[in-house]
C-alpha cells in the first residue's frame, strides 16, 4: 500500500513538473508574441503617419497642378499680351502724330 501511494505521489510530481514546464514554455511564447504585437502596432502607427504625410503631399500636388497653367494657357496669354503691346504701340504712334 505504501508503495502504491509512493507511485501515485511520484506520478503526481512528474505531472506537476510537466505542467509547470509547459506553462513556462507557453509563457515564454506569449512574451514573444506580445513583443511581436507591440512591434507590429508600432510599425502600423508609423505607416499610418507616413500615409497621412503622403496624402497631404498628394493633395498639395493636386492643388499646384490645378493652379499651374498649361502650355496652351501660357501660349494664349503670350499672344494676348503681344496683341495688347501692339495695340498700345499703335495708340502711342497715333498720339505722337
Short mmCIF file of C-alpha atoms in Angstrom, two decimals, residues 31-66:
data_model
loop_
_atom_site.label_atom_id
_atom_site.label_comp_id
_atom_site.label_asym_id
_atom_site.label_seq_id
_atom_site.Cartn_x
_atom_site.Cartn_y
_atom_site.Cartn_z
CA UNK A 31 6.02 37.10 -24.23
CA UNK A 32 7.49 36.67 -27.71
CA UNK A 33 4.03 37.09 -29.26
CA UNK A 34 3.35 40.20 -27.13
CA UNK A 35 6.66 41.72 -28.24
CA UNK A 36 5.80 40.96 -31.88
CA UNK A 37 2.35 42.53 -31.45
CA UNK A 38 3.88 45.63 -29.94
CA UNK A 39 6.41 45.84 -32.77
CA UNK A 40 3.68 45.44 -35.39
CA UNK A 41 1.49 48.06 -33.70
CA UNK A 42 4.40 50.49 -33.74
CA UNK A 43 5.03 49.73 -37.40
CA UNK A 44 1.34 50.21 -38.21
CA UNK A 45 1.30 53.60 -36.47
CA UNK A 46 4.42 54.69 -38.34
CA UNK A 47 2.88 53.62 -41.63
CA UNK A 48 -0.38 55.45 -40.83
CA UNK A 49 1.60 58.63 -40.19
CA UNK A 50 3.54 58.14 -43.43
CA UNK A 51 0.27 57.59 -45.31
CA UNK A 52 -1.12 60.82 -43.85
CA UNK A 53 2.01 62.74 -44.92
CA UNK A 54 1.85 61.25 -48.41
CA UNK A 55 -1.86 62.10 -48.70
CA UNK A 56 -1.10 65.69 -47.76
CA UNK A 57 1.68 65.83 -50.36
CA UNK A 58 -0.68 64.38 -52.96
CA UNK A 59 -3.31 66.99 -52.12
CA UNK A 60 -0.69 69.75 -52.41
CA UNK A 61 0.41 68.38 -55.77
CA UNK A 62 -3.20 68.33 -56.96
CA UNK A 63 -3.65 71.94 -55.91
CA UNK A 64 -0.39 73.03 -57.52
CA UNK A 65 -1.21 71.15 -60.71
CA UNK A 66 -4.62 72.79 -60.82
#
